[in-house]
């Protein structure tokens, strides 16, 4: 049975909220990490040009840098700052999703076309992070929108339910670890946007909508 997290419209703010500060820190960390990762990537390309690119060591470094870059791009949207008027093109969204899921067990299918509000994509990416712990053995996730409501529907041979953790999306005070911080941030961001979160975890499916 789906579970609801009811929220109210945000009040006018005159100073940065806790959510704003978290987003600013997320943006700063991602911004500062992009440059050194890019430098490492350039170094790997130079090694490849010198004829050393086929060695197992360089290949491992190259793959690791690519994975780290993809994750940073994803985190920059999920945890970073997003203003009301910011938009993201569909090609960028698809690119980030494709990069972060490459080689992984979970496959994502983005069904929408055109650019989207960065704030909405932030919610979607936080929701993706919430789906991941429930899909340790892989699955297929379809992301779609209808009449202003976004749905992330995952299908898998089996899921890994964690009722206490997921109850965090409904406002419980369950403790979360650093790896589970998305379960704290998703309902807070939804509240900030005046949206309602509905979720359901079954034996072979998981759904989040807002």
mmCIF file with all atom_site columns, C-alpha atoms in Angstrom:
data_model
loop_
_atom_site.group_PDB
_atom_site.id
_atom_site.type_symbol
_atom_site.label_atom_id
_atom_site.label_alt_id
_atom_site.label_comp_id
_atom_site.label_asym_id
_atom_site.label_entity_id
_atom_site.label_seq_id
_atom_site.pdbx_PDB_ins_code
_atom_site.Cartn_x
_atom_site.Cartn_y
_atom_site.Cartn_z
_atom_site.occupancy
_atom_site.B_iso_or_equiv
_atom_site.pdbx_formal_charge
_atom_site.auth_seq_id
_atom_site.auth_comp_id
_atom_site.auth_asym_id
_atom_site.auth_atom_id
_atom_site.pdbx_PDB_model_num
ATOM 1   C CA . UNK A 1 1   ? 0.000  0.000  0.000   1.00 0.00 ? 1   UNK A CA 1
ATOM 2   C CA . UNK A 1 2   ? 1.476  3.384  -0.977  1.00 0.00 ? 2   UNK A CA 1
ATOM 3   C CA . UNK A 1 3   ? 2.663  5.680  1.761   1.00 0.00 ? 3   UNK A CA 1
ATOM 4   C CA . UNK A 1 4   ? 2.162  9.432  1.663   1.00 0.00 ? 4   UNK A CA 1
ATOM 5   C CA . UNK A 1 5   ? 4.299  12.264 2.959   1.00 0.00 ? 5   UNK A CA 1
ATOM 6   C CA . UNK A 1 6   ? 2.122  15.381 3.074   1.00 0.00 ? 6   UNK A CA 1
ATOM 7   C CA . UNK A 1 7   ? 3.838  18.731 2.813   1.00 0.00 ? 7   UNK A CA 1
ATOM 8   C CA . UNK A 1 8   ? 2.851  22.360 2.960   1.00 0.00 ? 8   UNK A CA 1
ATOM 9   C CA . UNK A 1 9   ? 3.917  25.241 0.765   1.00 0.00 ? 9   UNK A CA 1
ATOM 10  C CA . UNK A 1 10  ? 7.167  26.863 1.919   1.00 0.00 ? 10  UNK A CA 1
ATOM 11  C CA . UNK A 1 11  ? 7.071  30.132 3.810   1.00 0.00 ? 11  UNK A CA 1
ATOM 12  C CA . UNK A 1 12  ? 8.807  33.253 2.572   1.00 0.00 ? 12  UNK A CA 1
ATOM 13  C CA . UNK A 1 13  ? 12.478 33.201 3.524   1.00 0.00 ? 13  UNK A CA 1
ATOM 14  C CA . UNK A 1 14  ? 14.683 36.087 4.424   1.00 0.00 ? 14  UNK A CA 1
ATOM 15  C CA . UNK A 1 15  ? 17.809 34.082 5.240   1.00 0.00 ? 15  UNK A CA 1
ATOM 16  C CA . UNK A 1 16  ? 19.350 30.835 3.949   1.00 0.00 ? 16  UNK A CA 1
ATOM 17  C CA . UNK A 1 17  ? 17.564 27.782 5.280   1.00 0.00 ? 17  UNK A CA 1
ATOM 18  C CA . UNK A 1 18  ? 19.241 24.558 6.363   1.00 0.00 ? 18  UNK A CA 1
ATOM 19  C CA . UNK A 1 19  ? 18.324 23.070 2.971   1.00 0.00 ? 19  UNK A CA 1
ATOM 20  C CA . UNK A 1 20  ? 19.913 26.043 1.187   1.00 0.00 ? 20  UNK A CA 1
ATOM 21  C CA . UNK A 1 21  ? 23.144 25.604 3.144   1.00 0.00 ? 21  UNK A CA 1
ATOM 22  C CA . UNK A 1 22  ? 23.252 21.873 2.378   1.00 0.00 ? 22  UNK A CA 1
ATOM 23  C CA . UNK A 1 23  ? 22.812 22.644 -1.330  1.00 0.00 ? 23  UNK A CA 1
ATOM 24  C CA . UNK A 1 24  ? 25.540 25.291 -1.248  1.00 0.00 ? 24  UNK A CA 1
ATOM 25  C CA . UNK A 1 25  ? 27.962 22.861 0.398   1.00 0.00 ? 25  UNK A CA 1
ATOM 26  C CA . UNK A 1 26  ? 27.059 20.196 -2.170  1.00 0.00 ? 26  UNK A CA 1
ATOM 27  C CA . UNK A 1 27  ? 27.667 22.603 -5.049  1.00 0.00 ? 27  UNK A CA 1
ATOM 28  C CA . UNK A 1 28  ? 30.994 23.730 -3.583  1.00 0.00 ? 28  UNK A CA 1
ATOM 29  C CA . UNK A 1 29  ? 32.305 20.192 -3.065  1.00 0.00 ? 29  UNK A CA 1
ATOM 30  C CA . UNK A 1 30  ? 31.302 19.064 -6.557  1.00 0.00 ? 30  UNK A CA 1
ATOM 31  C CA . UNK A 1 31  ? 32.754 22.222 -8.119  1.00 0.00 ? 31  UNK A CA 1
ATOM 32  C CA . UNK A 1 32  ? 36.107 21.771 -6.374  1.00 0.00 ? 32  UNK A CA 1
ATOM 33  C CA . UNK A 1 33  ? 36.364 18.070 -7.258  1.00 0.00 ? 33  UNK A CA 1
ATOM 34  C CA . UNK A 1 34  ? 35.630 18.486 -10.966 1.00 0.00 ? 34  UNK A CA 1
ATOM 35  C CA . UNK A 1 35  ? 38.953 20.204 -11.740 1.00 0.00 ? 35  UNK A CA 1
ATOM 36  C CA . UNK A 1 36  ? 41.339 17.632 -10.220 1.00 0.00 ? 36  UNK A CA 1
ATOM 37  C CA . UNK A 1 37  ? 39.354 14.793 -11.752 1.00 0.00 ? 37  UNK A CA 1
ATOM 38  C CA . UNK A 1 38  ? 39.596 16.532 -15.120 1.00 0.00 ? 38  UNK A CA 1
ATOM 39  C CA . UNK A 1 39  ? 43.360 16.878 -14.680 1.00 0.00 ? 39  UNK A CA 1
ATOM 40  C CA . UNK A 1 40  ? 43.691 13.168 -13.945 1.00 0.00 ? 40  UNK A CA 1
ATOM 41  C CA . UNK A 1 41  ? 41.636 12.421 -17.044 1.00 0.00 ? 41  UNK A CA 1
ATOM 42  C CA . UNK A 1 42  ? 43.913 14.621 -19.152 1.00 0.00 ? 42  UNK A CA 1
ATOM 43  C CA . UNK A 1 43  ? 46.920 12.795 -17.726 1.00 0.00 ? 43  UNK A CA 1
ATOM 44  C CA . UNK A 1 44  ? 45.432 9.461  -18.712 1.00 0.00 ? 44  UNK A CA 1
ATOM 45  C CA . UNK A 1 45  ? 44.873 10.747 -22.258 1.00 0.00 ? 45  UNK A CA 1
ATOM 46  C CA . UNK A 1 46  ? 48.529 11.825 -22.467 1.00 0.00 ? 46  UNK A CA 1
ATOM 47  C CA . UNK A 1 47  ? 49.624 8.371  -21.319 1.00 0.00 ? 47  UNK A CA 1
ATOM 48  C CA . UNK A 1 48  ? 47.416 6.834  -23.999 1.00 0.00 ? 48  UNK A CA 1
ATOM 49  C CA . UNK A 1 49  ? 49.003 9.073  -26.655 1.00 0.00 ? 49  UNK A CA 1
ATOM 50  C CA . UNK A 1 50  ? 52.439 7.972  -25.501 1.00 0.00 ? 50  UNK A CA 1
ATOM 51  C CA . UNK A 1 51  ? 51.556 4.329  -26.121 1.00 0.00 ? 51  UNK A CA 1
ATOM 52  C CA . UNK A 1 52  ? 50.943 3.333  -22.501 1.00 0.00 ? 52  UNK A CA 1
ATOM 53  C CA . UNK A 1 53  ? 47.171 3.511  -22.687 1.00 0.00 ? 53  UNK A CA 1
ATOM 54  C CA . UNK A 1 54  ? 46.694 -0.237 -23.200 1.00 0.00 ? 54  UNK A CA 1
ATOM 55  C CA . UNK A 1 55  ? 48.255 -1.247 -19.899 1.00 0.00 ? 55  UNK A CA 1
ATOM 56  C CA . UNK A 1 56  ? 45.841 -2.695 -17.285 1.00 0.00 ? 56  UNK A CA 1
ATOM 57  C CA . UNK A 1 57  ? 46.915 -0.029 -14.784 1.00 0.00 ? 57  UNK A CA 1
ATOM 58  C CA . UNK A 1 58  ? 46.083 2.890  -17.071 1.00 0.00 ? 58  UNK A CA 1
ATOM 59  C CA . UNK A 1 59  ? 42.802 1.279  -18.113 1.00 0.00 ? 59  UNK A CA 1
ATOM 60  C CA . UNK A 1 60  ? 41.826 0.918  -14.467 1.00 0.00 ? 60  UNK A CA 1
ATOM 61  C CA . UNK A 1 61  ? 42.650 4.573  -13.776 1.00 0.00 ? 61  UNK A CA 1
ATOM 62  C CA . UNK A 1 62  ? 40.706 5.673  -16.862 1.00 0.00 ? 62  UNK A CA 1
ATOM 63  C CA . UNK A 1 63  ? 37.605 3.709  -15.881 1.00 0.00 ? 63  UNK A CA 1
ATOM 64  C CA . UNK A 1 64  ? 37.772 4.941  -12.294 1.00 0.00 ? 64  UNK A CA 1
ATOM 65  C CA . UNK A 1 65  ? 38.096 8.583  -13.365 1.00 0.00 ? 65  UNK A CA 1
ATOM 66  C CA . UNK A 1 66  ? 35.152 8.220  -15.757 1.00 0.00 ? 66  UNK A CA 1
ATOM 67  C CA . UNK A 1 67  ? 33.010 6.696  -13.006 1.00 0.00 ? 67  UNK A CA 1
ATOM 68  C CA . UNK A 1 68  ? 34.002 9.417  -10.531 1.00 0.00 ? 68  UNK A CA 1
ATOM 69  C CA . UNK A 1 69  ? 33.272 12.196 -13.053 1.00 0.00 ? 69  UNK A CA 1
ATOM 70  C CA . UNK A 1 70  ? 29.849 10.702 -13.770 1.00 0.00 ? 70  UNK A CA 1
ATOM 71  C CA . UNK A 1 71  ? 29.019 10.470 -10.084 1.00 0.00 ? 71  UNK A CA 1
ATOM 72  C CA . UNK A 1 72  ? 30.140 14.047 -9.417  1.00 0.00 ? 72  UNK A CA 1
ATOM 73  C CA . UNK A 1 73  ? 27.928 15.361 -12.251 1.00 0.00 ? 73  UNK A CA 1
ATOM 74  C CA . UNK A 1 74  ? 25.010 13.414 -10.790 1.00 0.00 ? 74  UNK A CA 1
ATOM 75  C CA . UNK A 1 75  ? 25.690 14.599 -7.228  1.00 0.00 ? 75  UNK A CA 1
ATOM 76  C CA . UNK A 1 76  ? 26.017 18.202 -8.401  1.00 0.00 ? 76  UNK A CA 1
ATOM 77  C CA . UNK A 1 77  ? 22.384 18.100 -9.502  1.00 0.00 ? 77  UNK A CA 1
ATOM 78  C CA . UNK A 1 78  ? 21.077 15.909 -6.660  1.00 0.00 ? 78  UNK A CA 1
ATOM 79  C CA . UNK A 1 79  ? 22.797 17.744 -3.811  1.00 0.00 ? 79  UNK A CA 1
ATOM 80  C CA . UNK A 1 80  ? 23.678 21.111 -5.337  1.00 0.00 ? 80  UNK A CA 1
ATOM 81  C CA . UNK A 1 81  ? 21.904 24.431 -5.492  1.00 0.00 ? 81  UNK A CA 1
ATOM 82  C CA . UNK A 1 82  ? 18.940 24.839 -7.850  1.00 0.00 ? 82  UNK A CA 1
ATOM 83  C CA . UNK A 1 83  ? 17.085 28.110 -8.320  1.00 0.00 ? 83  UNK A CA 1
ATOM 84  C CA . UNK A 1 84  ? 13.470 28.421 -9.443  1.00 0.00 ? 84  UNK A CA 1
ATOM 85  C CA . UNK A 1 85  ? 14.308 29.655 -12.948 1.00 0.00 ? 85  UNK A CA 1
ATOM 86  C CA . UNK A 1 86  ? 17.088 27.177 -13.775 1.00 0.00 ? 86  UNK A CA 1
ATOM 87  C CA . UNK A 1 87  ? 16.451 24.622 -16.543 1.00 0.00 ? 87  UNK A CA 1
ATOM 88  C CA . UNK A 1 88  ? 18.287 21.497 -17.722 1.00 0.00 ? 88  UNK A CA 1
ATOM 89  C CA . UNK A 1 89  ? 18.133 20.193 -21.286 1.00 0.00 ? 89  UNK A CA 1
ATOM 90  C CA . UNK A 1 90  ? 17.022 16.624 -21.970 1.00 0.00 ? 90  UNK A CA 1
ATOM 91  C CA . UNK A 1 91  ? 20.361 15.784 -23.593 1.00 0.00 ? 91  UNK A CA 1
ATOM 92  C CA . UNK A 1 92  ? 22.229 16.734 -20.407 1.00 0.00 ? 92  UNK A CA 1
ATOM 93  C CA . UNK A 1 93  ? 19.795 14.764 -18.231 1.00 0.00 ? 93  UNK A CA 1
ATOM 94  C CA . UNK A 1 94  ? 20.077 11.682 -20.431 1.00 0.00 ? 94  UNK A CA 1
ATOM 95  C CA . UNK A 1 95  ? 23.862 12.042 -20.572 1.00 0.00 ? 95  UNK A CA 1
ATOM 96  C CA . UNK A 1 96  ? 24.239 12.161 -16.789 1.00 0.00 ? 96  UNK A CA 1
ATOM 97  C CA . UNK A 1 97  ? 21.851 9.245  -16.234 1.00 0.00 ? 97  UNK A CA 1
ATOM 98  C CA . UNK A 1 98  ? 23.586 7.171  -18.913 1.00 0.00 ? 98  UNK A CA 1
ATOM 99  C CA . UNK A 1 99  ? 27.050 7.866  -17.512 1.00 0.00 ? 99  UNK A CA 1
ATOM 100 C CA . UNK A 1 100 ? 26.177 7.144  -13.903 1.00 0.00 ? 100 UNK A CA 1
ATOM 101 C CA . UNK A 1 101 ? 24.399 3.875  -14.746 1.00 0.00 ? 101 UNK A CA 1
ATOM 102 C CA . UNK A 1 102 ? 26.991 2.625  -17.255 1.00 0.00 ? 102 UNK A CA 1
ATOM 103 C CA . UNK A 1 103 ? 28.237 -0.767 -16.169 1.00 0.00 ? 103 UNK A CA 1
ATOM 104 C CA . UNK A 1 104 ? 25.767 -0.849 -13.276 1.00 0.00 ? 104 UNK A CA 1
ATOM 105 C CA . UNK A 1 105 ? 22.996 -3.308 -12.574 1.00 0.00 ? 105 UNK A CA 1
ATOM 106 C CA . UNK A 1 106 ? 20.171 -0.756 -12.718 1.00 0.00 ? 106 UNK A CA 1
ATOM 107 C CA . UNK A 1 107 ? 19.030 0.599  -16.088 1.00 0.00 ? 107 UNK A CA 1
ATOM 108 C CA . UNK A 1 108 ? 17.132 3.880  -16.332 1.00 0.00 ? 108 UNK A CA 1
ATOM 109 C CA . UNK A 1 109 ? 14.604 4.865  -18.990 1.00 0.00 ? 109 UNK A CA 1
ATOM 110 C CA . UNK A 1 110 ? 13.820 8.596  -19.235 1.00 0.00 ? 110 UNK A CA 1
ATOM 111 C CA . UNK A 1 111 ? 10.575 8.959  -21.186 1.00 0.00 ? 111 UNK A CA 1
ATOM 112 C CA . UNK A 1 112 ? 10.235 12.743 -21.263 1.00 0.00 ? 112 UNK A CA 1
ATOM 113 C CA . UNK A 1 113 ? 11.451 15.160 -23.950 1.00 0.00 ? 113 UNK A CA 1
ATOM 114 C CA . UNK A 1 114 ? 12.487 18.790 -23.705 1.00 0.00 ? 114 UNK A CA 1
ATOM 115 C CA . UNK A 1 115 ? 14.180 20.719 -20.946 1.00 0.00 ? 115 UNK A CA 1
ATOM 116 C CA . UNK A 1 116 ? 13.075 20.467 -17.318 1.00 0.00 ? 116 UNK A CA 1
ATOM 117 C CA . UNK A 1 117 ? 13.201 22.531 -14.159 1.00 0.00 ? 117 UNK A CA 1
ATOM 118 C CA . UNK A 1 118 ? 16.496 21.924 -12.367 1.00 0.00 ? 118 UNK A CA 1
ATOM 119 C CA . UNK A 1 119 ? 14.599 21.786 -9.063  1.00 0.00 ? 119 UNK A CA 1
ATOM 120 C CA . UNK A 1 120 ? 12.423 18.947 -10.365 1.00 0.00 ? 120 UNK A CA 1
ATOM 121 C CA . UNK A 1 121 ? 15.437 17.066 -11.729 1.00 0.00 ? 121 UNK A CA 1
ATOM 122 C CA . UNK A 1 122 ? 17.066 17.488 -8.316  1.00 0.00 ? 122 UNK A CA 1
ATOM 123 C CA . UNK A 1 123 ? 14.084 15.695 -6.778  1.00 0.00 ? 123 UNK A CA 1
ATOM 124 C CA . UNK A 1 124 ? 14.247 12.961 -9.416  1.00 0.00 ? 124 UNK A CA 1
ATOM 125 C CA . UNK A 1 125 ? 17.958 12.355 -8.844  1.00 0.00 ? 125 UNK A CA 1
ATOM 126 C CA . UNK A 1 126 ? 17.447 12.216 -5.067  1.00 0.00 ? 126 UNK A CA 1
ATOM 127 C CA . UNK A 1 127 ? 14.655 9.694  -5.695  1.00 0.00 ? 127 UNK A CA 1
ATOM 128 C CA . UNK A 1 128 ? 16.998 7.629  -7.885  1.00 0.00 ? 128 UNK A CA 1
ATOM 129 C CA . UNK A 1 129 ? 19.461 7.527  -4.989  1.00 0.00 ? 129 UNK A CA 1
ATOM 130 C CA . UNK A 1 130 ? 16.633 6.299  -2.747  1.00 0.00 ? 130 UNK A CA 1
ATOM 131 C CA . UNK A 1 131 ? 15.785 3.514  -5.202  1.00 0.00 ? 131 UNK A CA 1
ATOM 132 C CA . UNK A 1 132 ? 19.348 2.189  -5.334  1.00 0.00 ? 132 UNK A CA 1
ATOM 133 C CA . UNK A 1 133 ? 19.428 0.455  -1.897  1.00 0.00 ? 133 UNK A CA 1
ATOM 134 C CA . UNK A 1 134 ? 16.214 -1.407 -2.763  1.00 0.00 ? 134 UNK A CA 1
ATOM 135 C CA . UNK A 1 135 ? 17.705 -2.722 -6.036  1.00 0.00 ? 135 UNK A CA 1
ATOM 136 C CA . UNK A 1 136 ? 21.029 -4.356 -5.081  1.00 0.00 ? 136 UNK A CA 1
ATOM 137 C CA . UNK A 1 137 ? 20.511 -7.134 -7.628  1.00 0.00 ? 137 UNK A CA 1
ATOM 138 C CA . UNK A 1 138 ? 19.579 -4.784 -10.459 1.00 0.00 ? 138 UNK A CA 1
ATOM 139 C CA . UNK A 1 139 ? 16.404 -3.755 -12.193 1.00 0.00 ? 139 UNK A CA 1
ATOM 140 C CA . UNK A 1 140 ? 14.746 -1.434 -14.694 1.00 0.00 ? 140 UNK A CA 1
ATOM 141 C CA . UNK A 1 141 ? 13.547 2.054  -13.730 1.00 0.00 ? 141 UNK A CA 1
ATOM 142 C CA . UNK A 1 142 ? 11.103 4.053  -15.846 1.00 0.00 ? 142 UNK A CA 1
ATOM 143 C CA . UNK A 1 143 ? 10.938 7.809  -15.203 1.00 0.00 ? 143 UNK A CA 1
ATOM 144 C CA . UNK A 1 144 ? 7.880  9.638  -16.564 1.00 0.00 ? 144 UNK A CA 1
ATOM 145 C CA . UNK A 1 145 ? 5.592  12.603 -15.964 1.00 0.00 ? 145 UNK A CA 1
ATOM 146 C CA . UNK A 1 146 ? 1.839  13.006 -16.360 1.00 0.00 ? 146 UNK A CA 1
ATOM 147 C CA . UNK A 1 147 ? -0.253 16.047 -15.447 1.00 0.00 ? 147 UNK A CA 1
ATOM 148 C CA . UNK A 1 148 ? 2.573  17.503 -13.385 1.00 0.00 ? 148 UNK A CA 1
ATOM 149 C CA . UNK A 1 149 ? 3.203  14.325 -11.371 1.00 0.00 ? 149 UNK A CA 1
ATOM 150 C CA . UNK A 1 150 ? 6.533  12.531 -11.763 1.00 0.00 ? 150 UNK A CA 1
ATOM 151 C CA . UNK A 1 151 ? 6.806  8.768  -11.318 1.00 0.00 ? 151 UNK A CA 1
ATOM 152 C CA . UNK A 1 152 ? 9.853  6.550  -10.876 1.00 0.00 ? 152 UNK A CA 1
ATOM 153 C CA . UNK A 1 153 ? 8.777  2.915  -11.234 1.00 0.00 ? 153 UNK A CA 1
ATOM 154 C CA . UNK A 1 154 ? 11.328 0.138  -10.760 1.00 0.00 ? 154 UNK A CA 1
ATOM 155 C CA . UNK A 1 155 ? 10.843 -3.501 -11.702 1.00 0.00 ? 155 UNK A CA 1
ATOM 156 C CA . UNK A 1 156 ? 13.195 -6.239 -10.511 1.00 0.00 ? 156 UNK A CA 1
ATOM 157 C CA . UNK A 1 157 ? 13.289 -9.982 -9.920  1.00 0.00 ? 157 UNK A CA 1
ATOM 158 C CA . UNK A 1 158 ? 13.447 -9.125 -6.242  1.00 0.00 ? 158 UNK A CA 1
ATOM 159 C CA . UNK A 1 159 ? 13.948 -6.062 -4.090  1.00 0.00 ? 159 UNK A CA 1
ATOM 160 C CA . UNK A 1 160 ? 15.510 -5.449 -0.682  1.00 0.00 ? 160 UNK A CA 1
ATOM 161 C CA . UNK A 1 161 ? 12.838 -3.734 1.416   1.00 0.00 ? 161 UNK A CA 1
ATOM 162 C CA . UNK A 1 162 ? 13.862 -1.688 4.456   1.00 0.00 ? 162 UNK A CA 1
ATOM 163 C CA . UNK A 1 163 ? 10.600 -0.379 5.987   1.00 0.00 ? 163 UNK A CA 1
ATOM 164 C CA . UNK A 1 164 ? 12.322 1.611  8.731   1.00 0.00 ? 164 UNK A CA 1
ATOM 165 C CA . UNK A 1 165 ? 14.579 3.427  6.260   1.00 0.00 ? 165 UNK A CA 1
ATOM 166 C CA . UNK A 1 166 ? 11.779 4.121  3.779   1.00 0.00 ? 166 UNK A CA 1
ATOM 167 C CA . UNK A 1 167 ? 9.553  5.430  6.575   1.00 0.00 ? 167 UNK A CA 1
ATOM 168 C CA . UNK A 1 168 ? 11.948 8.408  6.621   1.00 0.00 ? 168 UNK A CA 1
ATOM 169 C CA . UNK A 1 169 ? 10.217 9.586  3.425   1.00 0.00 ? 169 UNK A CA 1
ATOM 170 C CA . UNK A 1 170 ? 6.965  9.774  5.382   1.00 0.00 ? 170 UNK A CA 1
ATOM 171 C CA . UNK A 1 171 ? 8.418  11.914 8.146   1.00 0.00 ? 171 UNK A CA 1
ATOM 172 C CA . UNK A 1 172 ? 9.666  9.332  10.634  1.00 0.00 ? 172 UNK A CA 1
ATOM 173 C CA . UNK A 1 173 ? 12.748 10.073 12.731  1.00 0.00 ? 173 UNK A CA 1
ATOM 174 C CA . UNK A 1 174 ? 14.541 6.847  11.786  1.00 0.00 ? 174 UNK A CA 1
ATOM 175 C CA . UNK A 1 175 ? 18.321 7.180  11.936  1.00 0.00 ? 175 UNK A CA 1
ATOM 176 C CA . UNK A 1 176 ? 20.133 7.360  8.598   1.00 0.00 ? 176 UNK A CA 1
ATOM 177 C CA . UNK A 1 177 ? 23.779 6.722  7.762   1.00 0.00 ? 177 UNK A CA 1
ATOM 178 C CA . UNK A 1 178 ? 25.841 8.979  5.466   1.00 0.00 ? 178 UNK A CA 1
ATOM 179 C CA . UNK A 1 179 ? 25.108 6.571  2.595   1.00 0.00 ? 179 UNK A CA 1
ATOM 180 C CA . UNK A 1 180 ? 21.374 7.034  3.225   1.00 0.00 ? 180 UNK A CA 1
ATOM 181 C CA . UNK A 1 181 ? 21.266 10.830 3.501   1.00 0.00 ? 181 UNK A CA 1
ATOM 182 C CA . UNK A 1 182 ? 19.058 11.010 0.385   1.00 0.00 ? 182 UNK A CA 1
ATOM 183 C CA . UNK A 1 183 ? 16.177 9.646  2.487   1.00 0.00 ? 183 UNK A CA 1
ATOM 184 C CA . UNK A 1 184 ? 16.469 12.732 4.663   1.00 0.00 ? 184 UNK A CA 1
ATOM 185 C CA . UNK A 1 185 ? 16.993 15.222 1.834   1.00 0.00 ? 185 UNK A CA 1
ATOM 186 C CA . UNK A 1 186 ? 14.238 14.032 -0.540  1.00 0.00 ? 186 UNK A CA 1
ATOM 187 C CA . UNK A 1 187 ? 11.286 14.806 1.783   1.00 0.00 ? 187 UNK A CA 1
ATOM 188 C CA . UNK A 1 188 ? 12.889 18.099 2.818   1.00 0.00 ? 188 UNK A CA 1
ATOM 189 C CA . UNK A 1 189 ? 13.364 19.178 -0.795  1.00 0.00 ? 189 UNK A CA 1
ATOM 190 C CA . UNK A 1 190 ? 9.830  18.048 -1.663  1.00 0.00 ? 190 UNK A CA 1
ATOM 191 C CA . UNK A 1 191 ? 8.488  20.150 1.209   1.00 0.00 ? 191 UNK A CA 1
ATOM 192 C CA . UNK A 1 192 ? 10.537 23.105 -0.015  1.00 0.00 ? 192 UNK A CA 1
ATOM 193 C CA . UNK A 1 193 ? 8.823  22.746 -3.414  1.00 0.00 ? 193 UNK A CA 1
ATOM 194 C CA . UNK A 1 194 ? 5.344  22.183 -1.981  1.00 0.00 ? 194 UNK A CA 1
ATOM 195 C CA . UNK A 1 195 ? 5.089  18.623 -3.277  1.00 0.00 ? 195 UNK A CA 1
ATOM 196 C CA . UNK A 1 196 ? 3.773  15.366 -1.803  1.00 0.00 ? 196 UNK A CA 1
ATOM 197 C CA . UNK A 1 197 ? 5.841  12.182 -1.846  1.00 0.00 ? 197 UNK A CA 1
ATOM 198 C CA . UNK A 1 198 ? 4.108  8.836  -2.335  1.00 0.00 ? 198 UNK A CA 1
ATOM 199 C CA . UNK A 1 199 ? 6.136  5.627  -2.197  1.00 0.00 ? 199 UNK A CA 1
ATOM 200 C CA . UNK A 1 200 ? 5.680  1.877  -2.224  1.00 0.00 ? 200 UNK A CA 1
ATOM 201 C CA . UNK A 1 201 ? 8.137  -1.013 -1.955  1.00 0.00 ? 201 UNK A CA 1
ATOM 202 C CA . UNK A 1 202 ? 6.915  -4.485 -2.955  1.00 0.00 ? 202 UNK A CA 1
ATOM 203 C CA . UNK A 1 203 ? 8.689  -7.806 -3.536  1.00 0.00 ? 203 UNK A CA 1
ATOM 204 C CA . UNK A 1 204 ? 9.464  -7.105 -7.196  1.00 0.00 ? 204 UNK A CA 1
ATOM 205 C CA . UNK A 1 205 ? 8.770  -3.399 -7.619  1.00 0.00 ? 205 UNK A CA 1
ATOM 206 C CA . UNK A 1 206 ? 9.485  -0.018 -6.100  1.00 0.00 ? 206 UNK A CA 1
ATOM 207 C CA . UNK A 1 207 ? 7.738  3.261  -6.839  1.00 0.00 ? 207 UNK A CA 1
ATOM 208 C CA . UNK A 1 208 ? 8.244  6.888  -5.871  1.00 0.00 ? 208 UNK A CA 1
ATOM 209 C CA . UNK A 1 209 ? 6.065  9.683  -7.168  1.00 0.00 ? 209 UNK A CA 1
ATOM 210 C CA . UNK A 1 210 ? 5.588  13.352 -6.395  1.00 0.00 ? 210 UNK A CA 1
#
